[in-house]
Short mmCIF file of C-alpha atoms and ligand atoms in Angstrom, two decimals:
data_model
loop_
_atom_site.label_atom_id
_atom_site.label_comp_id
_atom_site.label_asym_id
_atom_site.label_seq_id
_atom_site.Cartn_x
_atom_site.Cartn_y
_atom_site.Cartn_z
CA UNK A 1352 -4.69 -4.64 -29.54
CA UNK A 1353 -4.34 -8.47 -29.28
CA UNK A 1354 -7.57 -10.11 -30.59
CA UNK A 1355 -8.51 -11.80 -27.31
CA UNK A 1356 -7.91 -8.56 -25.38
CA UNK A 1357 -9.99 -6.62 -27.86
CA UNK A 1358 -13.02 -8.79 -27.14
CA UNK A 1359 -12.44 -8.41 -23.38
CA UNK A 1360 -12.29 -4.64 -23.90
CA UNK A 1361 -15.58 -4.67 -25.85
CA UNK A 1362 -17.14 -6.43 -22.92
CA UNK A 1363 -15.79 -3.82 -20.50
CA UNK A 1364 -17.38 -1.10 -22.67
CA UNK A 1365 -20.71 -2.93 -22.73
CA UNK A 1366 -20.79 -3.67 -19.00
CA UNK A 1367 -19.69 -0.20 -17.84
CA UNK A 1368 -21.55 2.27 -20.07
CA UNK A 1369 -20.66 5.96 -19.89
CA UNK A 1370 -17.56 5.46 -17.72
CA UNK A 1371 -15.16 6.98 -20.24
CA UNK A 1372 -12.18 7.49 -17.91
CA UNK A 1373 -12.44 3.86 -16.77
CA UNK A 1374 -12.54 2.69 -20.40
CA UNK A 1375 -9.42 4.76 -21.13
CA UNK A 1376 -7.50 3.31 -18.17
CA UNK A 1377 -8.44 -0.28 -19.08
CA UNK A 1378 -7.55 0.24 -22.73
CA UNK A 1379 -4.10 1.56 -21.86
CA UNK A 1380 -3.27 -1.53 -19.81
CA UNK A 1381 -4.76 -4.01 -22.31
CA UNK A 1382 -2.80 -2.40 -25.14
CA UNK A 1383 0.44 -3.17 -23.27
CA UNK A 1384 -0.08 -6.71 -22.07
CA UNK A 1385 -0.68 -8.57 -25.35
CA UNK A 1386 2.90 -9.96 -25.44
CA UNK A 1387 2.52 -11.28 -21.88
CA UNK A 1388 -0.34 -13.55 -22.92
CA UNK A 1389 1.90 -15.19 -25.50
CA UNK A 1390 4.37 -16.12 -22.76
CA UNK A 1391 1.76 -16.97 -20.11
CA UNK A 1392 -1.29 -18.77 -21.56
CA UNK A 1393 -2.33 -19.63 -17.98
CA UNK A 1394 -3.47 -16.02 -17.46
CA UNK A 1395 -6.00 -16.29 -20.27
CA UNK A 1396 -7.12 -19.81 -19.26
CA UNK A 1397 -7.98 -18.56 -15.75
CA UNK A 1398 -9.67 -15.41 -17.10
CA UNK A 1399 -7.34 -13.28 -15.00
CA UNK A 1400 -7.85 -10.24 -17.22
CA UNK A 1401 -11.64 -10.41 -17.16
CA UNK A 1402 -11.47 -10.75 -13.38
CA UNK A 1403 -9.03 -7.83 -12.97
CA UNK A 1404 -11.42 -5.57 -14.91
CA UNK A 1405 -14.31 -6.32 -12.54
CA UNK A 1406 -14.06 -4.68 -9.08
CA UNK A 1407 -14.36 -7.09 -6.15
CA UNK A 1408 -16.83 -4.70 -4.50
CA UNK A 1409 -18.35 -1.27 -5.27
CA UNK A 1410 -19.99 0.81 -2.57
CA UNK A 1411 -22.10 3.90 -3.31
CA UNK A 1412 -23.77 5.82 -0.51
CA UNK A 1413 -25.65 8.98 0.45
CA UNK A 1414 -23.78 11.63 2.43
CA UNK A 1415 -26.19 14.09 4.10
CA UNK A 1416 -24.84 17.09 6.03
CA UNK A 1417 -25.81 20.66 6.95
CA UNK A 1418 -23.98 23.76 5.75
CA UNK A 1419 -23.26 26.86 7.85
CA UNK A 1420 -26.63 28.37 6.96
CA UNK A 1421 -28.39 25.31 8.35
CA UNK A 1422 -29.38 24.07 4.90
CA UNK A 1423 -29.34 20.35 4.20
CA UNK A 1424 -26.85 19.21 1.53
CA UNK A 1425 -26.71 15.79 -0.09
CA UNK A 1426 -23.60 14.35 -1.73
CA UNK A 1427 -22.74 10.95 -3.10
CA UNK A 1428 -19.94 8.83 -1.62
CA UNK A 1429 -17.99 6.03 -3.32
CA UNK A 1430 -15.53 3.33 -2.42
CA UNK A 1431 -14.48 0.85 -5.07
CA UNK A 1432 -12.58 -2.10 -3.61
CA UNK A 1433 -10.97 -3.26 -6.80
CA UNK A 1434 -8.44 -5.98 -6.10
CA UNK A 1435 -7.06 -7.47 -2.88
CA UNK A 1436 -4.77 -10.17 -4.29
CA UNK A 1437 -1.63 -8.45 -2.96
CA UNK A 1438 -2.95 -6.98 0.29
CA UNK A 1439 -5.72 -4.82 1.79
CA UNK A 1440 -7.33 -2.44 -0.70
CA UNK A 1441 -5.25 0.75 -0.73
CA UNK A 1442 -5.89 4.03 -2.49
CA UNK A 1443 -6.99 7.57 -1.84
CA UNK A 1444 -10.26 9.47 -1.51
CA UNK A 1445 -10.99 12.30 -3.95
CA UNK A 1446 -13.39 15.13 -3.09
CA UNK A 1447 -14.15 17.07 -6.27
CA UNK A 1448 -17.41 17.99 -8.05
CA UNK A 1449 -16.36 15.92 -11.10
CA UNK A 1450 -16.28 12.65 -9.11
CA UNK A 1451 -18.63 9.88 -10.31
CA UNK A 1452 -18.29 6.10 -10.55
CA UNK A 1453 -16.24 6.23 -13.80
CA UNK A 1454 -13.55 8.44 -12.21
CA UNK A 1455 -13.34 6.31 -9.07
CA UNK A 1456 -13.07 3.13 -11.17
CA UNK A 1457 -10.33 4.53 -13.42
CA UNK A 1458 -8.34 5.55 -10.36
CA UNK A 1459 -8.97 2.23 -8.60
CA UNK A 1460 -7.99 0.24 -11.67
CA UNK A 1461 -4.71 2.14 -12.11
CA UNK A 1462 -4.05 1.73 -8.40
CA UNK A 1463 -3.99 -2.09 -8.69
CA UNK A 1464 -0.96 -2.06 -11.00
CA UNK A 1465 0.73 0.90 -9.33
CA UNK A 1466 0.57 -0.85 -5.97
CA UNK A 1467 1.86 -4.04 -7.58
CA UNK A 1468 4.80 -2.11 -9.00
CA UNK A 1469 5.86 -0.85 -5.56
CA UNK A 1470 6.54 -4.46 -4.53
CA UNK A 1471 4.73 -3.76 -1.23
CA UNK A 1472 1.79 -5.84 0.11
CA UNK A 1473 -1.10 -3.58 -0.91
CA UNK A 1474 -4.15 -4.20 -3.09
CA UNK A 1475 -5.96 -1.56 -5.15
CA UNK A 1476 -8.98 0.61 -4.32
CA UNK A 1477 -10.17 4.19 -4.57
CA UNK A 1478 -13.02 6.34 -3.32
CA UNK A 1479 -14.35 9.82 -2.92
CA UNK A 1480 -17.30 12.09 -3.31
CA UNK A 1481 -18.70 14.82 -5.56
CA UNK A 1482 -18.38 17.17 -2.55
CA UNK A 1483 -16.38 20.34 -3.32
CA UNK A 1484 -14.33 21.51 -0.30
CA UNK A 1485 -13.37 24.72 -2.15
CA UNK A 1486 -14.97 27.76 -0.49
CA UNK A 1487 -16.35 25.69 2.41
CA UNK A 1488 -15.57 26.61 6.01
CA UNK A 1489 -13.53 24.25 8.20
CA UNK A 1490 -16.70 23.38 10.12
CA UNK A 1491 -18.57 22.48 6.94
CA UNK A 1492 -15.68 20.29 5.81
CA UNK A 1493 -15.67 18.62 9.22
CA UNK A 1494 -19.40 17.91 9.15
CA UNK A 1495 -19.13 16.50 5.65
CA UNK A 1496 -16.16 14.27 6.59
CA UNK A 1497 -17.98 13.00 9.67
CA UNK A 1498 -21.06 12.11 7.67
CA UNK A 1499 -18.94 10.45 4.95
CA UNK A 1500 -17.09 8.32 7.52
CA UNK A 1501 -20.32 7.40 9.33
CA UNK A 1502 -21.07 5.16 6.35
CA UNK A 1503 -17.54 4.36 5.16
CA UNK A 1504 -16.27 3.05 8.53
CA UNK A 1505 -18.11 -0.28 8.21
CA UNK A 1506 -16.28 -1.09 4.97
CA UNK A 1507 -12.68 -0.26 5.94
CA UNK A 1508 -10.08 -1.47 8.45
CA UNK A 1509 -6.33 -1.91 8.70
CA UNK A 1510 -6.58 -5.48 7.30
CA UNK A 1511 -9.42 -4.71 4.88
CA UNK A 1512 -9.22 -1.36 3.15
CA UNK A 1513 -6.95 1.60 3.94
CA UNK A 1514 -7.90 4.95 2.36
CA UNK A 1515 -5.66 8.05 2.05
CA UNK A 1516 -5.88 11.50 0.41
CA UNK A 1517 -6.14 12.61 -3.22
CA UNK A 1518 -7.54 15.76 -4.86
CA UNK A 1519 -9.45 17.78 -2.26
CA UNK A 1520 -8.45 15.47 0.59
CA UNK A 1521 -5.37 16.70 2.47
CA UNK A 1522 -4.24 16.75 6.09
CA UNK A 1523 -7.32 18.60 7.34
CA UNK A 1524 -9.79 16.12 5.81
CA UNK A 1525 -7.75 13.06 6.87
CA UNK A 1526 -7.78 14.34 10.46
CA UNK A 1527 -11.58 14.71 10.52
CA UNK A 1528 -12.08 11.33 8.83
CA UNK A 1529 -9.78 9.50 11.24
CA UNK A 1530 -11.33 11.29 14.22
CA UNK A 1531 -14.81 10.10 13.27
CA UNK A 1532 -13.58 6.53 12.60
CA UNK A 1533 -11.96 6.43 16.04
CA UNK A 1534 -15.09 7.80 17.68
CA UNK A 1535 -17.50 5.36 16.00
CA UNK A 1536 -15.40 2.23 16.44
CA UNK A 1537 -13.86 3.10 19.82
CA UNK A 1538 -10.55 1.84 18.42
CA UNK A 1539 -7.32 3.77 17.95
CA UNK A 1540 -6.63 1.89 14.75
CA UNK A 1541 -3.91 4.10 13.25
CA UNK A 1542 -3.36 1.78 10.30
CA UNK A 1543 -6.88 2.31 8.94
CA UNK A 1544 -5.99 5.49 7.07
CA UNK A 1545 -2.75 7.06 5.84
CA UNK A 1546 -1.60 10.63 5.29
CA UNK A 1547 -2.26 11.32 8.98
CA UNK A 1548 -0.70 14.31 10.76
CA UNK A 1549 2.55 13.70 12.63
CA UNK A 1550 0.75 14.49 15.91
CA UNK A 1551 -1.48 11.41 15.66
CA UNK A 1552 0.27 8.52 13.91
CA UNK A 1553 1.36 10.03 10.62
CA UNK A 1554 4.68 9.22 9.00
CA UNK A 1555 7.56 11.49 8.05
CA UNK A 1556 7.76 12.19 4.29
CA UNK A 1557 4.20 11.00 3.53
CA UNK A 1558 3.10 14.58 2.76
CA UNK A 1559 6.05 15.10 0.44
CA UNK A 1560 6.18 11.56 -0.96
CA UNK A 1561 4.26 11.75 -4.24
CA UNK A 1562 6.00 14.91 -5.42
CA UNK A 1563 9.45 13.92 -4.16
CA UNK A 1564 9.02 10.42 -5.58
CA UNK A 1565 8.03 11.77 -8.99
CA UNK A 1566 11.07 14.05 -9.07
CA UNK A 1567 13.29 11.08 -8.11
CA UNK A 1568 11.74 9.00 -10.88
CA UNK A 1569 12.38 11.66 -13.53
CA UNK A 1570 15.89 12.14 -12.17
CA UNK A 1571 16.47 8.41 -12.80
CA UNK A 1572 15.05 8.69 -16.34
CA UNK A 1573 17.36 11.62 -17.05
CA UNK A 1574 20.36 9.75 -15.60
CA UNK A 1575 19.53 6.74 -17.78
CA UNK A 1576 19.96 9.13 -20.73
CA UNK A 1577 23.20 10.51 -19.37
CA UNK A 1578 21.80 13.85 -18.19
CA UNK A 1579 20.18 15.44 -15.09
CA UNK A 1580 17.85 18.16 -13.79
CA UNK A 1581 20.76 20.52 -13.34
CA UNK A 1582 19.94 23.93 -14.84
CA UNK A 1583 16.90 22.58 -16.69
CA UNK A 1584 13.75 24.61 -17.21
CA UNK A 1585 10.73 22.84 -15.74
CA UNK A 1586 6.96 23.42 -15.83
CA UNK A 1587 4.58 21.88 -13.29
CA UNK A 1588 0.79 21.83 -13.47
CA UNK A 1589 -1.33 22.19 -10.35
CA UNK A 1590 -0.31 23.80 -7.07
CA UNK A 1591 -1.67 21.25 -4.64
CA UNK A 1592 0.08 18.57 -2.62
CA UNK A 1593 1.80 16.77 -5.49
CA UNK A 1594 2.80 19.94 -7.37
CA UNK A 1595 4.28 21.76 -4.36
CA UNK A 1596 6.58 18.91 -3.31
CA UNK A 1597 7.53 18.17 -6.89
CA UNK A 1598 8.71 21.76 -7.17
CA UNK A 1599 10.56 21.51 -3.85
CA UNK A 1600 12.54 18.41 -4.83
CA UNK A 1601 13.30 19.60 -8.36
CA UNK A 1602 14.73 22.82 -6.96
CA UNK A 1603 16.88 20.71 -4.61
CA UNK A 1604 18.03 18.63 -7.59
CA UNK A 1605 19.15 21.77 -9.44
CA UNK A 1606 16.20 22.34 -11.80
CA UNK A 1607 14.41 25.68 -12.21
CA UNK A 1608 10.61 25.48 -12.06
CA UNK A 1609 9.28 28.50 -13.95
CA UNK A 1610 5.54 27.80 -14.00
CA UNK A 1611 2.72 26.15 -12.06
CA UNK A 1612 -1.08 26.36 -12.24
CA UNK A 1613 -4.48 25.87 -10.66
CA UNK A 1614 -7.92 25.60 -12.23
CA UNK A 1615 -8.01 29.40 -12.78
CA UNK A 1616 -4.81 29.66 -14.89
CA UNK A 1617 -1.03 29.60 -14.51
CA UNK A 1618 1.82 31.73 -13.19
CA UNK A 1619 5.05 32.26 -15.07
CA UNK A 1620 8.00 33.17 -12.86
CA UNK A 1621 11.24 33.22 -14.83
CA UNK A 1622 13.39 33.51 -11.72
CA UNK A 1623 11.95 30.25 -10.39
CA UNK A 1624 8.82 29.67 -8.29
CA UNK A 1625 9.12 31.13 -4.79
CA UNK A 1626 8.08 28.06 -2.84
CA UNK A 1627 7.58 29.75 0.53
CA UNK A 1628 5.18 32.22 -1.06
CA UNK A 1629 3.36 29.45 -2.95
CA UNK A 1630 2.97 27.35 0.21
CA UNK A 1631 1.71 30.38 2.17
CA UNK A 1632 -0.98 31.12 -0.44
CA UNK A 1633 -2.01 27.54 -1.24
CA UNK A 1634 -1.54 25.66 2.02
CA UNK A 1635 -2.13 28.33 4.67
CA UNK A 1636 -4.56 30.77 3.03
CA UNK A 1637 -6.16 28.27 0.60
CA UNK A 1638 -6.08 31.12 -1.96
CA UNK A 1639 -5.92 31.41 -5.76
CA UNK A 1640 -2.80 31.68 -7.90
CA UNK A 1641 -3.33 35.25 -9.13
CA UNK A 1642 -2.46 36.32 -5.58
CA UNK A 1643 1.00 34.76 -6.08
CA UNK A 1644 1.73 37.04 -9.05
CA UNK A 1645 0.34 40.08 -7.21
CA UNK A 1646 2.64 39.54 -4.22
CA UNK A 1647 5.69 38.49 -6.23
CA UNK A 1648 5.61 41.81 -8.12
CA UNK A 1649 7.41 42.26 -11.45
CA UNK A 1650 8.99 38.81 -11.35
CA UNK A 1651 5.84 36.88 -12.13
CA UNK A 1652 2.81 37.07 -14.37
CA UNK A 1653 -0.54 35.33 -13.97
CA UNK A 1654 -2.20 34.09 -17.16
CA UNK A 1655 -5.90 33.45 -16.59
CA UNK A 1656 -7.81 30.58 -18.17
CA UNK A 1657 -4.94 29.12 -20.21
CA UNK A 1658 -2.98 25.89 -20.06
CA UNK A 1659 0.45 25.86 -18.42
CA UNK A 1660 1.62 23.55 -21.23
CA UNK A 1661 2.03 26.52 -23.55
CA UNK A 1662 5.07 27.54 -21.44
CA UNK A 1663 8.26 26.21 -23.08
CA UNK A 1664 10.03 23.72 -20.83
CA UNK A 1665 12.60 20.91 -21.04
CA UNK A 1666 10.92 18.82 -18.35
CA UNK A 1667 7.15 18.68 -17.75
CA UNK A 1668 5.59 17.46 -14.52
CA UNK A 1669 1.78 17.24 -14.89
CA UNK A 1670 0.51 17.20 -11.28
CA UNK A 1671 -3.11 18.38 -11.45
CA UNK A 1672 -5.70 16.08 -13.00
CA UNK A 1673 -6.60 13.54 -15.71
CA UNK A 1674 -6.41 14.30 -19.44
CA UNK A 1675 -4.80 17.71 -19.00
CA UNK A 1676 -2.19 17.16 -21.78
CA UNK A 1677 -3.82 16.59 -25.16
CA UNK A 1678 -2.16 15.42 -28.37
CA UNK A 1679 -1.96 19.04 -29.47
CA UNK A 1680 -0.37 20.16 -26.18
CA UNK A 1681 2.16 17.32 -26.46
CA UNK A 1682 3.10 18.37 -30.01
CA UNK A 1683 3.66 21.97 -28.85
CA UNK A 1684 5.74 20.74 -25.91
CA UNK A 1685 7.93 18.55 -28.11
CA UNK A 1686 8.36 21.48 -30.50
CA UNK A 1687 9.46 23.62 -27.54
CA UNK A 1688 12.22 21.17 -26.63
CA UNK A 1689 10.60 19.00 -23.97
CA UNK A 1690 12.79 15.92 -23.31
CA UNK A 1691 11.11 14.34 -20.28
CA UNK A 1692 7.64 14.05 -18.74
CA UNK A 1693 6.88 12.73 -15.24
CA UNK A 1694 3.21 12.11 -14.48
CA UNK A 1695 2.63 13.16 -10.86
CA UNK A 1696 -1.11 13.15 -11.53
CA UNK A 1697 -3.07 10.05 -12.52
CA UNK A 1698 -3.61 9.70 -16.29
CA UNK A 1699 -2.85 13.40 -17.02
CA UNK A 1700 -1.85 12.65 -20.62
CA UNK A 1701 -4.43 11.56 -23.20
CA UNK A 1702 -3.63 8.49 -25.37
CA UNK A 1703 -2.90 10.85 -28.28
CA UNK A 1704 -0.51 12.83 -26.08
CA UNK A 1705 1.34 9.67 -24.98
CA UNK A 1706 1.71 8.63 -28.61
CA UNK A 1707 3.26 11.99 -29.52
CA UNK A 1708 5.75 11.79 -26.64
CA UNK A 1709 6.77 8.19 -27.33
CA UNK A 1710 7.17 8.78 -31.07
CA UNK A 1711 9.34 11.84 -30.37
CA UNK A 1712 11.58 9.80 -28.06
CA UNK A 1713 10.66 11.83 -24.96
CA UNK A 1714 11.45 10.02 -21.68
CA UNK A 1715 7.87 9.47 -20.54
CA UNK A 1716 7.22 8.30 -16.94
CA UNK A 1717 3.59 7.14 -16.65
CA UNK A 1718 1.69 7.92 -13.44
CA UNK A 1719 1.49 4.28 -12.37
CA UNK A 1720 5.26 4.31 -11.96
CA UNK A 1721 6.21 7.97 -11.51
CA UNK A 1722 3.68 8.84 -8.79
CA UNK A 1723 3.83 5.52 -6.92
CA UNK A 1724 5.99 7.12 -4.20
CA UNK A 1725 2.84 8.41 -2.47
CA UNK A 1726 1.20 5.05 -1.99
CA UNK A 1727 4.55 3.38 -1.27
CA UNK A 1728 5.15 5.79 1.60
CA UNK A 1729 1.58 5.15 2.76
CA UNK A 1730 2.54 1.47 3.00
CA UNK A 1731 5.56 2.53 5.06
CA UNK A 1732 3.18 4.52 7.29
CA UNK A 1733 1.10 1.34 7.78
CA UNK A 1734 4.29 -0.53 8.62
CA UNK A 1735 5.25 2.06 11.26
CA UNK A 1736 1.72 2.06 12.69
CA UNK A 1737 1.72 -1.75 12.94
CA UNK A 1738 5.01 -1.77 14.83
CA UNK A 1739 4.15 1.39 16.84
CA UNK A 1740 7.34 2.94 15.59
CA UNK A 1741 8.23 6.15 13.77
CA UNK A 1742 11.17 6.61 11.48
CA UNK A 1743 13.24 9.73 10.91
CA UNK A 1744 12.73 12.00 7.92
CA UNK A 1745 16.13 11.07 6.49
CA UNK A 1746 15.55 7.32 6.75
CA UNK A 1747 12.04 7.59 5.25
CA UNK A 1748 13.24 9.73 2.37
CA UNK A 1749 16.06 7.28 1.72
CA UNK A 1750 13.53 4.40 1.56
CA UNK A 1751 11.39 6.41 -0.86
CA UNK A 1752 14.37 7.11 -3.09
CA UNK A 1753 15.30 3.42 -3.14
CA UNK A 1754 11.74 2.41 -3.98
CA UNK A 1755 11.55 4.90 -6.86
CA UNK A 1756 14.89 3.74 -8.25
CA UNK A 1757 13.74 0.14 -8.05
CA UNK A 1758 10.46 0.92 -9.86
CA UNK A 1759 12.36 2.82 -12.52
CA UNK A 1760 14.84 0.00 -13.10
CA UNK A 1761 12.14 -2.68 -13.24
CA UNK A 1762 10.13 -0.68 -15.78
CA UNK A 1763 13.20 -0.43 -17.99
CA UNK A 1764 14.18 -4.09 -17.55
CA UNK A 1765 10.66 -5.31 -18.28
CA UNK A 1766 10.40 -3.11 -21.37
CA UNK A 1767 13.75 -4.55 -22.54
CA UNK A 1768 12.60 -8.10 -21.84
CA UNK A 1769 9.56 -7.55 -24.08
CA UNK A 1770 11.54 -5.87 -26.86
CA UNK A 1771 10.35 -2.30 -26.20
CA UNK A 1772 13.49 -0.59 -24.88
CA UNK A 1773 12.92 2.73 -23.10
CA UNK A 1774 9.11 2.32 -23.09
CA UNK A 1775 8.20 2.98 -19.45
CA UNK A 1776 4.46 2.70 -20.22
CA UNK A 1777 4.81 -0.90 -21.39
CA UNK A 1778 7.31 -1.70 -18.63
CA UNK A 1779 5.04 -0.37 -15.86
CA UNK A 1780 1.88 -2.02 -17.18
CA UNK A 1781 3.51 -5.40 -17.75
CA UNK A 1782 5.43 -5.55 -14.47
CA UNK A 1783 2.45 -4.36 -12.40
CA UNK A 1784 0.12 -6.75 -14.20
CA UNK A 1785 2.37 -9.82 -13.78
CA UNK A 1786 2.68 -9.32 -10.03
CA UNK A 1787 -1.07 -9.10 -9.52
CA UNK A 1788 -1.85 -11.89 -11.99
CA UNK A 1789 0.56 -14.31 -10.31
CA UNK A 1790 -0.99 -13.66 -6.90
CA UNK A 1791 -4.51 -14.11 -8.32
CA UNK A 1792 -3.51 -17.42 -9.93
CA UNK A 1793 -2.11 -18.66 -6.63
CA UNK A 1794 -5.25 -17.73 -4.68
CA UNK A 1795 -7.60 -19.72 -6.92
CA UNK A 1796 -10.93 -18.68 -8.38
CA UNK A 1797 -12.23 -16.17 -5.82
P1 LIG B 3056 -4.72 18.67 -4.55
O1 LIG B 3056 -6.18 18.79 -4.30
O2 LIG B 3056 -3.79 18.93 -3.42
O3 LIG B 3056 -4.29 19.63 -5.75
C1 LIG B 3056 -4.86 19.50 -7.02
C2 LIG B 3056 -4.33 20.60 -7.90
O4 LIG B 3056 -4.74 20.36 -9.23
C3 LIG B 3056 -4.86 21.97 -7.53
O5 LIG B 3056 -3.92 22.95 -7.85
C4 LIG B 3056 -6.10 22.09 -8.42
O6 LIG B 3056 -6.48 23.42 -8.70
C5 LIG B 3056 -5.63 21.40 -9.67
N1 LIG B 3056 -6.80 20.78 -10.34
C6 LIG B 3056 -7.59 19.80 -9.86
N2 LIG B 3056 -8.57 19.50 -10.72
C7 LIG B 3056 -8.39 20.33 -11.76
C8 LIG B 3056 -9.06 20.52 -12.99
N3 LIG B 3056 -10.15 19.77 -13.30
N4 LIG B 3056 -8.57 21.44 -13.85
C9 LIG B 3056 -7.48 22.18 -13.53
N5 LIG B 3056 -6.79 22.05 -12.38
C10 LIG B 3056 -7.23 21.14 -11.52
O7 LIG B 3056 -4.51 17.19 -5.13
P2 LIG B 3056 -3.18 16.34 -5.21
O8 LIG B 3056 -2.01 17.23 -5.42
O9 LIG B 3056 -3.18 15.40 -4.07
O10 LIG B 3056 -3.44 15.46 -6.52
C11 LIG B 3056 -3.05 15.89 -7.83
C12 LIG B 3056 -2.99 14.70 -8.76
O11 LIG B 3056 -2.03 13.75 -8.26
C13 LIG B 3056 -4.28 13.92 -8.94
O12 LIG B 3056 -4.34 13.41 -10.25
C14 LIG B 3056 -4.10 12.76 -7.96
O13 LIG B 3056 -4.90 11.63 -8.32
C15 LIG B 3056 -2.63 12.47 -8.15
N6 LIG B 3056 -1.99 11.73 -7.06
C16 LIG B 3056 -2.00 12.20 -5.79
C17 LIG B 3056 -1.38 11.50 -4.78
C18 LIG B 3056 -1.27 12.03 -3.40
O14 LIG B 3056 -0.52 11.44 -2.61
N7 LIG B 3056 -1.94 13.13 -3.04
C19 LIG B 3056 -0.76 10.20 -5.05
C20 LIG B 3056 -0.72 9.84 -6.45
C21 LIG B 3056 -1.34 10.58 -7.39
P3 LIG B 3056 -7.76 24.05 -7.95
O15 LIG B 3056 -7.34 24.16 -6.52
O16 LIG B 3056 -7.98 25.35 -8.63
O17 LIG B 3056 -8.87 23.05 -8.15
#
C-alpha cells in the first residue's frame, strides 16, 4: 500500500477497534487508489481519504418489542449515514443476528463507491439490526419493524436518507416499515424507502434488479473475453432475493445453474435448478433447502453443512454473505475450471480469495460493480416516485441492462487508464472513488 495510505489505514484501525469487516473494506479500497494520488495531489491536500473513512453520522438505538408470548425483546438498531456528497444517503437495512456496527460500516463504506459507480445522484449509507426474522411470525416481524421505524423515521426522508432491503429485509419488512413511517409522519412520502411492493409505489424490476444486474455484468465480462453464458455450468450461493433472480437471468441467458445454498447447506441439481420449486419453498413457504431436494426427487441431492464452492463450476455467483469464499475455496474453484466470478453479495470473497482469482486470470467482478444494479434500480424507483410515474417492466429492465454495461465498461477503461488491464477491482474502486472525491472537493470542507 502507498505510504501515505498506509498511515491513514493505521489510523482507521486505531479509531475503529474490533470492526474487522470495516477494516477489510477500507483496506481493499486504499490498496487500489494509490496511483490516483500520484495524479491528483489535491485529494491528499484536502484530506479527502481521511474524510471518506469517517461516517458523517452514526445512529445506534434501542428497539423494544413484544413477541407472540407477550415477552419483551430488546434489539439494537443502526443507521450509518456515511457520505452524502453525491446525493441523499442510500443503502439497505440488514436484519441478521450477526449485525453490529462493524458490519454496518463495512456495508456503508462499500455503498459510497458503488453508488458513485452507478453515475446516479445517491450518497452512501447502510443500517440494520441484530434482529433475526427467521422463525418469527408475521405479527412479530411487524411489531419489530414498527418499533424500529418509530426511532428511524426522524433520521430519514426522501431528500435525506433513503433505506431499502438487504439480508432479512424483503418485501414484507419494507411494507411494514413504510406503513409505520407513513403513519407517524402523516405523509405519503413514497421516495423515503425503496423496494416497495408494486401496490404502493414500488418499481418494476426492483425485486429482480440485483440478481439480474449481476448476471448482466458477468455476461459483459464473458463477452469481453469472447465467450458467453451459453451452456456453461454455474454455481450460486444463497437462495434469497439476489440468488433467486441471478439464477433466473442466467437461465434466460443460456447458462445451467446446478447448485445453490442457504445457511444449512447446498443442493446439487445436475438438470438445473427448478426455479418455480425454489421460489415456492423460499419465497412462499420461507422453508429450508433440504425440502427442495425432497420434493425434486432423484434429480437433486442436499448436502448439509458444507460449502457450495466445492461444486465444480465454470462461473461462480456468490450471493449470500461476506467472506464466504476463502483463499482455499478459490484455489479449489480455479482447479475445477472456474473462469468467471460475479459478486452478487457484498464482499463475499476474502482478500486471499481475490488474490487467487486475479493471479489465475479469472474474470472477477467485485460486488461494488457487479451488484450495483439493485441500488441503481432503487434510484430509478426514487425517480418514478418523484415524478409520480411508473415505467413498464421492459423499459426498466432495459435501463438496468444499460447501467450494468456502462459500469462494466467504465471499470475496464479505468483499469486500462491506470495500467491494470482487466482488473475490475482496481477499475471499480478508482472510478467510484474519483466521482465521490471530486464532489467532496467541490463542496468544500464540510
Ligand atoms: P436474503 O436475506 O434474501 O438472502 C440471503 C441468503 O444468503 C439466504 O439464502 C441465507 O440463508 C444466506 N445467508 C445469509 N447469511 C448467511 C450466512 N452467514 N451463512 C450462510 N448463508 C447465509 O438477502 P439478499 O439476497 O438480499 O442479500 C444477499 C447478499 O446480497 C448480501 O450480501 C447483500 O448485502 C447483498 N446485496 C443485496 C442487495 C439487494 O438488493 N437485496 C443489493 C446488493 C447486494 P439463510 O436463509 O439460511 O440465512
